Amino acid sequence: MNIRHIPIIEAQTFSAEVLARFDKELAKYPADQKQSAVIACLSIVQQVHGHVSPEGEKAVAQYLGMPVMAVHEVSTFYNMFNLKPVGRYKINVCTNLPCQLRGGQKAIHYLCEKLQVEVGGTTTDGLFTLQPGECMGACADAPVLLVNDRSMCSFMTDDKLDQMIDGLRTATKEPS
Amino acid sequence: MNLDQVLAQFQSSGAQSCFHGRHVQPQIYAGLDGKNWHLKDYEARGGYQALRTILGMHGAEGMTQDQVIATMKESGLRGRGGAGFPTGLKWSFMPRQFPGQKYLVCNSDEGEPGTCKDRDILEFNPHIVIEGMAIAAYAMGISVGYNYIHGEIFQTYDRFEEALEEARAAGYLGDKIMGSPFNFQLHAAHGFGAYICGEETALLESLEGKKGQPRFKPPFPASFGVYGKPTTINNTETFAAVPWIIRNGGPAYLACGKPNNGGTKIFSVSGDVEHPGNYEVPMGTSFAKLLELAGGVRGGRQLKAVIPGGSSAPVLPASIMMDITMDYDAIAKAGSMLGSGAVIVMDDTRCMVKSLQRLSAFYMHESCGQCTPCREGTGWLWRIVDRLENGQGKAADMDLLDSVAENIMGRTICALGDAAAMPVRGMLKHFRPEFEHHITHKTCMVSAYT
């Protein structure tokens, strides 16, 4: 039997700004219930670093004083966490029934064609990851999609999808 | 344009879903325009008067905890999250004399397919929820609360955080509210993409920083909730109804609706209508009227079916829907449920097999995996419906579908199992020939579905 080398995972280092945001979340909960802030902290890590890595999980675990495995249970349970790197813009298109009735499926197929990517895939330039999504609670605005978890876009007809993708491409090229 | 400017172009303004001027006697959505969500605007609409009243800020005596709960009972307000449990009764279950910490939780994890009413409340009238929660906290002797908001609506979450800051600065939240002995701290929390967290005990687990797997009941949250402490959980719209009830009295609220079905209700109308959106109407409004408010069936087509209370509610055919009123009792009598008030409208071009295929995929995806009948059963349901849809169904599949649904119902810790099984049984009850057609002809009875 081979004894496999198990890599030691170093905890990720976070900026002062990220830590300040962690503190703000932590302040909402009783001092002995720091774990309550885990979803918020992981989502901040994802917003800043693009995905939640094992190193990120370890750092959050240390910060909240909880086992790394308990953090991993959370990051694997909640669908919006990226456990692997994704494109610069992760697009989740809602395809649930109310959206399906108003062009949700059509929107995701249109994006597949436009971006030359399969559902679940990332464009070769690393800019866009396209994923289906479940109900986002915006059924009257169908078709709806989320960009990088935090920006919801409503009434996404083909014209608007074009406008959005082209706009994101341009905004990426221009230094802000 | 920078990145934020690009994306801001596509952000919903609420013009279509909320400010369409077609609400009927609105209470929660009354007078909103998208810009007037701030505390000052809310006060100008009579906001925080109810909180001042119960705290005795108008030279009057104020209201006791018992009086507030009695008013809620009189109002006939029933939980707007889906179960329709009487709110006043729920509040009376809280052990007010419990010596330790007690918690109040608002369930804003709005993910029931078809539902988008709480988003518009939190985004365009956040203070009504804050005031409702403060009143509830007062009535039950609770000093700490959380509003757990759906992870997909971050802009709404940020809006609610801003509103909380305003309320704290104005002294409506915090210690010694309005100079009274009443303390209430309220915080916002968010999920991150798990439908199951809309189930109240899964939400509590999530709030504790764990996987959102529902707890076995009993014990109920009133005795063992967040951190094992007594907790009351209500839906966003339920809390939003409270200030109006305190200002106008329980009987006035009851009179807005029907006996046992008090007040107004916000229906999220989606699918094949001209104007999808949220419509706040008196409880007991006819479905025909609601459909008319939403502009009727899209493109002048015929109504085929309606899922009247979110995707977990059994579907009802047009013939039944056009004859019923939109309230808990009438919809239950027709064999479905009012649920969260999400009305999914389907026209005569829609294939029921394809619709069920999508819903079954959803429940399979969202089962938390804790109970075998749900974890395995939702997969069975999807596989059967999927092969029916793809023309590979077998004659025995009809009975198999029925049997799997039957064996999930009532055999799981939470209601997600039932929620997956009920749409299947509703579809088979009312649209069985469509499913049989898929088996015998390997194709759809209706073909225009895209």
XYZ file of C-alpha atoms in Angstrom:
626
model
C 0.000 0.000 0.000
C 1.270 3.398 -0.922
C 1.302 6.060 1.653
C 0.096 9.065 -0.240
C 1.395 12.472 0.459
C -1.340 14.611 1.939
C -0.664 18.261 1.189
C -0.766 20.638 4.094
C -3.201 23.419 3.380
C -2.087 26.875 4.367
C -4.794 29.250 5.482
C -5.523 32.039 3.025
C -4.607 35.558 4.070
C -7.337 38.156 3.885
C -7.068 41.902 3.435
C -7.931 44.296 6.246
C -11.036 45.267 4.305
C -12.264 41.672 4.153
C -11.565 41.193 7.865
C -13.500 44.366 8.665
C -16.471 42.978 6.747
C -16.157 39.684 8.665
C -16.226 41.634 11.929
C -19.392 43.428 10.886
C -21.122 40.088 10.274
C -19.801 38.601 13.491
C -21.184 41.468 15.549
C -24.726 40.340 14.705
C -24.478 37.116 16.689
C -23.907 36.151 20.331
C -20.217 35.911 21.276
C -20.452 32.130 21.685
C -22.188 31.632 18.307
C -19.558 32.891 15.878
C -20.331 30.034 13.483
C -23.543 31.852 12.549
C -21.472 34.194 10.383
C -20.000 31.401 8.256
C -22.249 31.815 5.187
C -21.732 35.571 5.150
C -17.946 35.246 5.562
C -17.652 32.628 2.824
C -19.741 34.751 0.485
C -17.431 37.701 1.114
C -14.424 35.484 0.337
C -16.110 34.430 -2.893
C -16.923 38.006 -3.858
C -13.327 39.118 -3.361
C -11.407 36.039 -4.503
C -13.814 34.560 -7.075
C -14.204 31.217 -5.365
C -13.912 29.456 -2.025
C -10.712 27.403 -1.938
C -9.656 24.886 0.727
C -7.243 27.585 1.913
C -10.130 30.017 2.208
C -12.210 27.503 4.124
C -9.340 26.962 6.535
C -8.893 30.669 7.127
C -12.613 31.185 7.740
C -12.614 28.198 10.096
C -9.757 29.705 12.091
C -11.424 33.083 12.170
C -14.715 31.670 13.442
C -13.157 29.036 15.703
C -14.911 26.112 14.044
C -13.674 22.877 12.446
C -12.604 23.172 8.796
C -14.931 20.281 7.992
C -17.906 22.221 9.370
C -17.024 25.073 7.021
C -16.698 22.626 4.130
C -20.132 21.171 4.957
C -21.571 24.648 4.484
C -19.659 25.506 1.310
C -20.733 22.223 -0.297
C -24.377 22.464 0.810
C -25.273 25.926 -0.477
C -25.525 26.038 -4.263
C -24.111 29.506 -4.872
C -20.615 28.735 -3.583
C -17.963 28.226 -6.251
C -15.607 25.551 -4.998
C -13.509 25.882 -8.122
C -12.433 28.981 -10.030
C -15.055 30.292 -12.445
C -14.965 32.881 -15.191
C -14.675 36.525 -14.294
C -18.445 36.797 -14.697
C -20.520 33.878 -13.458
C -23.962 34.054 -15.030
C -26.792 32.004 -13.524
C -29.962 31.978 -15.594
C -33.135 30.889 -13.812
C -34.729 27.993 -15.670
C -37.396 27.018 -13.133
C -40.988 26.608 -14.328
C -42.260 30.212 -13.992
C -39.171 31.433 -15.872
C -39.372 28.548 -18.348
C -42.867 29.777 -19.242
C -41.412 33.179 -20.115
C -38.219 32.391 -21.979
C -35.753 31.295 -19.277
C -34.617 28.261 -21.277
C -34.464 30.333 -24.417
C -32.228 32.866 -22.660
C -29.716 30.259 -21.544
C -29.639 28.712 -25.034
C -29.150 32.128 -26.554
C -26.183 32.750 -24.247
C -24.733 29.345 -25.125
C -24.788 30.335 -28.793
C -23.515 33.820 -28.213
C -20.703 32.821 -25.895
C -19.935 29.563 -27.710
C -20.025 27.674 -24.458
C -22.013 24.759 -23.052
C -24.216 25.074 -19.994
C -21.894 24.757 -16.996
C -18.847 25.762 -19.031
C -16.484 28.736 -19.111
C -15.533 30.672 -22.235
C -12.008 30.116 -23.536
C -11.042 33.704 -22.687
C -12.000 33.013 -19.070
C -14.536 35.837 -19.013
C -17.862 34.044 -18.678
C -19.142 30.979 -16.855
C -22.708 30.033 -17.739
C -24.857 28.054 -15.320
C -28.552 27.285 -14.902
C -30.106 28.480 -11.663
C -33.075 27.578 -9.514
C -35.766 29.982 -8.394
C -34.314 33.387 -7.554
C -37.568 34.811 -6.243
C -38.069 37.215 -9.134
C -40.574 35.203 -11.174
C -42.518 38.205 -12.456
C -39.344 39.590 -14.051
C -38.547 36.540 -16.194
C -36.201 35.889 -17.830
C -33.914 36.688 -14.912
C -30.259 35.994 -14.284
C -27.619 36.658 -11.660
C -24.154 37.994 -12.393
C -21.536 37.060 -9.793
C -24.169 36.165 -7.194
C -25.012 39.748 -6.302
C -26.380 41.530 -9.347
C -29.776 40.450 -10.600
C -30.756 41.314 -14.151
C -34.438 41.296 -15.093
C -36.488 40.968 -18.283
C -33.494 39.632 -20.199
C -34.657 39.484 -23.778
C -32.146 38.601 -26.491
C -31.434 42.289 -27.115
C -30.680 42.892 -23.486
C -28.500 39.790 -23.283
C -26.475 41.173 -26.185
C -26.246 44.540 -24.502
C -25.173 42.973 -21.210
C -22.518 40.670 -22.637
C -21.099 43.391 -24.896
C -21.187 45.872 -22.013
C -19.344 43.484 -19.701
C -16.714 42.817 -22.362
C -16.155 46.529 -22.895
C -16.101 47.320 -19.170
C -13.470 44.622 -18.673
C -11.178 46.118 -21.300
C -11.435 49.644 -19.976
C -9.566 50.257 -16.744
C -12.019 51.582 -14.180
C -19.509 52.459 -18.518
C -17.942 50.568 -15.674
C -19.103 47.146 -14.560
C -21.641 48.407 -12.035
C -23.154 50.812 -14.552
C -23.495 48.048 -17.137
C -25.350 45.778 -14.729
C -27.435 48.576 -13.207
C -29.220 48.987 -16.551
C -30.898 45.646 -16.065
C -31.873 45.966 -12.423
C -35.612 45.661 -11.862
C -37.206 49.003 -11.039
C -40.403 47.467 -9.681
C -42.414 49.408 -12.264
C -43.828 46.225 -13.761
C -44.036 44.040 -10.662
C -45.178 46.522 -8.024
C -45.971 50.101 -9.153
C -48.526 49.250 -11.810
C -51.446 50.822 -9.988
C -53.555 47.681 -10.217
C -53.587 46.672 -6.551
C -56.998 46.603 -4.898
C -57.225 48.294 -1.463
C -53.504 47.745 -0.840
C -52.068 48.042 2.658
C -48.467 46.867 2.293
C -47.790 48.178 -1.218
C -49.917 51.331 -0.808
C -48.302 54.550 -2.027
C -44.971 53.061 -3.097
C -43.007 54.347 -6.078
C -39.580 52.756 -5.666
C -37.933 55.901 -4.358
C -39.933 56.402 -1.165
C -38.555 53.501 0.848
C -36.619 55.651 3.327
C -37.635 56.075 6.949
C -38.891 59.635 6.455
C -41.148 58.520 3.606
C -42.429 55.620 5.651
C -43.211 57.938 8.572
C -45.046 60.258 6.192
C -47.256 57.298 5.244
C -48.105 56.766 8.919
C -45.192 54.442 9.534
C -44.041 53.643 13.069
C -47.329 55.058 14.444
C -48.371 51.538 15.430
C -45.144 50.992 17.354
C -45.570 54.354 19.063
C -49.151 53.450 19.918
C -48.348 50.171 21.638
C -45.484 51.805 23.538
C -47.866 54.536 24.792
C -46.201 57.429 22.979
C -49.377 59.371 22.292
C -50.225 60.223 25.869
C -52.377 57.115 25.933
C -51.642 54.042 27.968
C -50.177 51.928 25.223
C -51.046 48.305 24.759
C -50.135 45.335 26.892
C -48.577 42.234 25.367
C -51.894 40.416 25.830
C -53.774 43.191 24.064
C -51.453 43.074 21.052
C -51.801 39.294 20.776
C -55.579 39.520 21.208
C -55.709 42.085 18.386
C -53.721 39.748 16.146
C -56.114 36.907 16.915
C -59.121 39.097 16.115
C -57.620 40.128 12.788
C -57.752 36.621 11.346
C -54.211 37.100 9.967
C -52.802 33.767 8.861
C -49.164 33.025 8.048
C -48.292 34.261 4.570
C -45.351 31.923 4.073
C -47.372 28.931 2.980
C -48.899 27.066 5.880
C -51.546 29.666 6.762
C -51.250 29.146 10.510
C -53.089 31.808 12.578
C -50.465 34.403 13.549
C -52.025 35.468 16.849
C -52.182 31.868 17.977
C -48.541 31.314 17.027
C -47.527 34.370 19.031
C -49.443 33.070 22.047
C -47.303 29.894 22.015
C -44.170 31.844 22.859
C -43.310 31.215 26.539
C -43.071 34.900 27.440
C -41.902 34.195 30.976
C -38.927 32.102 29.797
C -36.008 33.563 31.747
C -33.311 33.269 29.019
C -32.862 34.804 25.593
C -35.740 34.488 23.144
C -35.546 35.153 19.404
C -37.741 36.503 16.650
C -37.001 35.414 13.082
C -38.367 36.698 9.809
C -38.390 34.169 7.001
C -37.476 36.136 3.880
C -35.952 33.104 2.180
C -38.375 33.472 -0.659
C -37.563 30.656 -3.063
C -40.850 28.895 -3.703
C -41.034 28.922 -7.508
C -43.531 31.580 -8.551
C -43.111 33.793 -5.492
C -41.551 37.269 -5.586
C -43.733 39.328 -3.216
C -41.344 39.531 -0.245
C -38.578 40.895 -2.432
C -40.758 43.861 -3.395
C -41.799 44.433 0.230
C -38.191 44.410 1.482
C -36.908 46.483 -1.382
C -39.626 49.111 -1.630
C -41.086 49.188 1.897
C -38.479 47.705 4.247
C -39.545 49.691 7.305
C -42.974 48.054 7.366
C -41.234 44.748 8.104
C -38.994 46.348 10.735
C -42.005 47.909 12.462
C -43.983 44.653 12.270
C -41.090 42.753 13.805
C -40.626 45.320 16.564
C -44.317 45.024 17.463
C -44.093 41.233 17.450
C -40.983 41.357 19.628
C -42.748 43.625 22.087
C -45.799 41.347 22.236
C -43.707 38.278 22.956
C -41.056 39.855 25.180
C -38.255 39.201 22.683
C -35.136 41.365 22.524
C -33.213 39.961 19.537
C -34.390 39.277 15.979
C -33.001 38.201 12.619
C -34.328 38.654 9.124
C -33.032 35.785 6.986
C -33.058 36.941 3.369
C -32.856 34.819 0.223
C -29.239 34.678 -0.993
C -30.155 35.457 -4.587
C -31.447 38.945 -3.796
C -28.341 40.700 -2.504
C -29.482 44.114 -3.645
C -32.547 43.666 -1.465
C -30.380 42.490 1.421
C -28.250 45.628 1.128
C -31.407 47.753 1.010
C -32.700 46.119 4.194
C -29.371 46.700 5.948
C -29.644 50.399 5.038
C -33.170 50.534 6.402
C -31.993 48.916 9.647
C -29.362 51.645 10.029
C -32.036 54.303 9.560
C -34.313 52.676 12.139
C -31.473 52.381 14.655
C -30.484 56.006 14.183
C -34.086 57.115 14.717
C -34.430 55.076 17.902
C -36.955 52.558 16.567
C -34.491 49.734 17.165
C -31.952 49.238 19.920
C -32.109 49.802 23.658
C -34.962 51.701 25.309
C -36.930 52.204 22.120
C -38.609 55.638 22.072
C -37.637 56.066 25.715
C -39.645 53.018 26.807
C -38.195 50.040 28.696
C -38.500 47.937 25.504
C -35.233 46.759 23.863
C -35.047 45.105 20.457
C -31.964 44.465 18.326
C -32.664 43.423 14.737
C -30.111 42.083 12.247
C -30.135 40.872 8.651
C -28.703 37.512 7.605
C -28.639 35.889 4.194
C -28.698 32.438 2.651
C -26.653 31.344 -0.345
C -28.767 29.232 -2.621
C -30.677 26.503 -0.813
C -34.439 26.230 -1.331
C -34.758 24.036 1.750
C -33.802 26.954 4.020
C -37.291 28.353 3.463
C -38.420 25.511 5.736
C -38.432 27.089 9.171
C -36.235 24.621 11.053
C -33.773 24.386 8.132
C -33.629 28.167 8.273
C -32.779 27.989 11.978
C -29.969 25.526 11.268
C -28.693 27.828 8.534
C -28.842 30.811 10.876
C -26.649 28.813 13.259
C -24.091 28.438 10.464
C -24.842 24.854 9.515
C -26.162 22.894 6.560
C -29.834 23.696 6.165
C -31.251 20.323 7.095
C -34.673 20.472 8.761
C -35.152 19.414 12.348
C -37.633 16.892 13.552
C -40.676 18.483 15.201
C -41.515 18.454 18.082
C -39.863 20.219 19.754
C -41.269 23.210 17.878
C -39.297 26.445 17.508
C -41.471 28.080 20.188
C -39.650 25.939 22.739
C -36.425 25.007 20.883
C -35.470 27.440 18.129
C -32.280 29.362 17.300
C -29.453 28.202 19.587
C -32.026 25.991 21.330
C -33.901 29.028 22.637
C -37.621 29.846 22.255
C -38.114 31.353 18.797
C -41.037 32.645 16.770
C -40.726 32.604 12.975
C -43.072 34.425 10.628
C -42.979 35.242 6.945
C -42.046 38.731 5.693
C -45.557 39.502 4.461
C -47.007 38.399 7.800
C -44.856 40.917 9.688
C -45.647 43.544 7.061
C -49.373 43.154 7.811
C -48.940 43.871 11.521
C -48.620 47.709 11.623
C -51.890 48.175 9.686
C -53.684 45.808 12.062
C -52.475 47.695 15.136
C -53.437 51.065 13.608
C -56.869 50.010 12.378
C -57.813 47.184 14.718
C -58.319 43.462 14.256
C -61.961 43.598 13.114
C -61.112 46.112 10.336
C -58.434 43.787 9.008
C -60.735 40.793 9.135
C -63.389 42.791 7.292
C -60.950 43.329 4.389
C -61.075 39.660 3.589
C -63.391 36.783 4.377
C -64.190 35.107 7.698
C -61.157 33.052 8.803
C -59.184 34.656 5.932
C -58.525 38.205 7.063
C -56.854 41.080 5.272
C -55.229 41.614 1.938
C -52.916 39.114 0.281
C -50.162 39.696 -2.211
C -50.339 37.294 -5.132
C -47.303 36.879 -7.368
C -48.751 36.171 -10.785
C -46.274 34.611 -13.216
C -46.294 32.609 -16.436
C -48.666 33.124 -19.334
C -50.280 36.453 -18.473
C -49.894 39.831 -20.141
C -48.563 41.560 -17.030
C -46.784 39.284 -14.592
C -46.310 40.935 -11.234
C -47.362 41.218 -7.634
C -50.984 42.086 -6.964
C -52.171 42.987 -3.478
C -55.900 42.323 -3.243
C -58.412 41.531 -0.503
C -58.370 37.903 0.508
C -61.284 36.183 -1.204
C -60.947 38.067 -4.494
C -62.016 35.813 -7.366
C -59.316 34.257 -9.500
C -61.050 35.703 -12.561
C -60.559 39.205 -11.154
C -56.905 38.519 -10.343
C -56.328 37.249 -13.875
C -57.975 40.381 -15.227
C -55.671 42.588 -13.110
C -52.714 40.753 -14.626
C -54.004 41.576 -18.102
C -55.542 38.188 -18.834
C -53.937 35.224 -20.540
C -51.052 36.250 -22.770
C -51.770 36.742 -26.444
C -55.500 36.210 -25.955
C -54.994 32.464 -25.628
C -57.085 30.106 -23.551
C -56.350 29.393 -19.907
C -55.389 25.775 -19.389
C -54.164 25.365 -15.837
C -53.025 27.287 -12.788
C -50.722 26.348 -9.956
C -52.379 28.562 -7.341
C -49.905 28.603 -4.446
C -46.321 28.108 -5.556
C -44.835 25.107 -7.325
C -45.519 22.794 -4.381
C -49.272 23.263 -4.686
C -51.279 20.820 -6.810
C -52.230 22.210 -10.223
C -55.880 23.029 -10.940
C -57.531 23.119 -14.373
C -59.041 26.318 -15.780
C -62.599 25.089 -15.223
C -62.069 24.924 -11.457
C -59.914 28.062 -11.203
C -62.390 30.340 -12.964
C -64.980 29.490 -10.314
C -62.998 29.959 -7.122
C -61.923 32.785 -4.873
C -58.335 33.320 -3.773
C -58.311 32.470 -0.065
C -57.008 29.637 2.086
C -60.345 27.870 2.526
C -61.655 28.101 -1.049
C -58.440 26.846 -2.630
C -58.138 24.036 -0.081
C -61.702 23.000 -0.853
C -60.824 22.862 -4.560
C -58.024 20.417 -3.761
C -54.971 22.643 -3.766
C -53.515 25.284 -1.449
C -52.983 29.015 -1.289
C -49.417 28.418 -0.116
C -47.218 31.459 -0.608
C -49.667 33.123 -3.004
C -47.665 32.361 -6.139
C -50.043 31.970 -9.042
C -48.385 30.254 -12.003
C -50.600 30.594 -15.064
C -50.353 28.202 -18.017
C -52.092 28.608 -21.352
C -53.399 25.992 -23.773
C -50.057 25.562 -25.528
C -48.402 24.174 -22.410
C -47.521 20.509 -22.009
C -48.144 19.335 -18.475
C -45.568 16.553 -18.752
C -42.838 19.027 -19.633
C -43.946 21.358 -16.829
C -43.839 18.537 -14.294
C -40.467 17.401 -15.618
C -38.991 20.792 -14.723
C -40.585 20.884 -11.286
C -39.454 17.331 -10.505
C -35.887 18.230 -11.475
C -36.091 21.136 -9.044
C -37.217 19.033 -6.074
C -34.589 16.381 -6.797
C -31.941 19.099 -6.882
C -33.130 20.760 -3.684
C -33.796 17.701 -1.495
C -31.394 18.066 1.432
C -30.711 14.333 1.418
C -31.623 13.721 5.014
C -34.686 11.465 4.594
C -34.527 8.470 2.276
C -38.070 8.743 0.827
C -37.366 12.300 -0.336
C -33.709 11.907 -1.331
C -34.403 8.771 -3.393
C -38.044 9.407 -4.217
C -37.519 12.806 -5.823
C -34.945 11.184 -8.121
C -37.395 8.418 -9.025
C -40.102 10.944 -9.788
C -37.828 12.943 -12.041
C -36.504 9.898 -13.905
C -40.023 8.657 -14.622
C -41.372 12.038 -15.752
C -38.208 12.663 -17.759
C -38.607 9.437 -19.728
C -42.303 10.147 -20.259
C -41.391 13.552 -21.651
C -38.771 11.989 -23.910
C -41.140 9.416 -25.363
C -39.642 6.489 -23.495
C -42.422 5.980 -20.970
C -43.877 2.569 -20.239
C -47.483 1.675 -19.508
C -46.590 0.767 -15.924
C -45.104 4.236 -15.327
C -48.431 5.815 -14.439
C -48.937 3.519 -11.474
C -45.283 3.786 -10.567
C -45.470 7.577 -10.451
C -48.502 7.375 -8.238
C -46.868 4.827 -5.979
C -43.611 6.758 -5.539
C -45.530 9.954 -4.768
C -47.716 8.058 -2.300
C -44.663 6.641 -0.579
C -42.982 10.028 -0.140
C -46.059 11.777 1.267
C -45.994 12.031 5.044
C -42.826 9.981 5.402
C -40.247 12.739 5.719
C -39.073 15.116 8.435
C -40.134 18.242 6.565
C -42.639 19.219 3.901
C -40.228 19.154 0.943
C -41.130 15.526 0.304
C -44.804 16.392 0.228
C -44.009 19.429 -1.899
C -42.406 17.172 -4.509
C -45.197 14.604 -4.424
C -48.217 16.925 -4.456
C -47.605 18.447 -7.913
C -47.263 14.913 -9.321
C -50.552 13.817 -7.858
C -52.275 17.028 -8.942
C -51.055 16.568 -12.507
C -52.175 12.939 -12.633
C -55.545 13.814 -11.162
C -56.403 16.544 -13.649
C -54.239 15.884 -16.714
C -53.858 12.110 -16.803
C -54.718 11.807 -20.525
C -51.711 13.978 -21.417
C -49.385 11.638 -19.602
C -51.002 8.587 -21.195
C -50.694 10.221 -24.592
C -46.949 10.567 -24.034
C -46.758 6.827 -23.343
C -48.909 5.611 -26.223
C -47.862 8.124 -28.882
C -44.318 8.883 -27.673
C -45.079 12.522 -28.248
C -46.873 15.548 -26.882
C -50.587 16.345 -27.096
C -49.647 19.988 -27.416
C -46.693 20.950 -29.509
C -46.097 24.667 -29.263
C -44.207 24.565 -25.951
C -40.785 26.099 -26.251
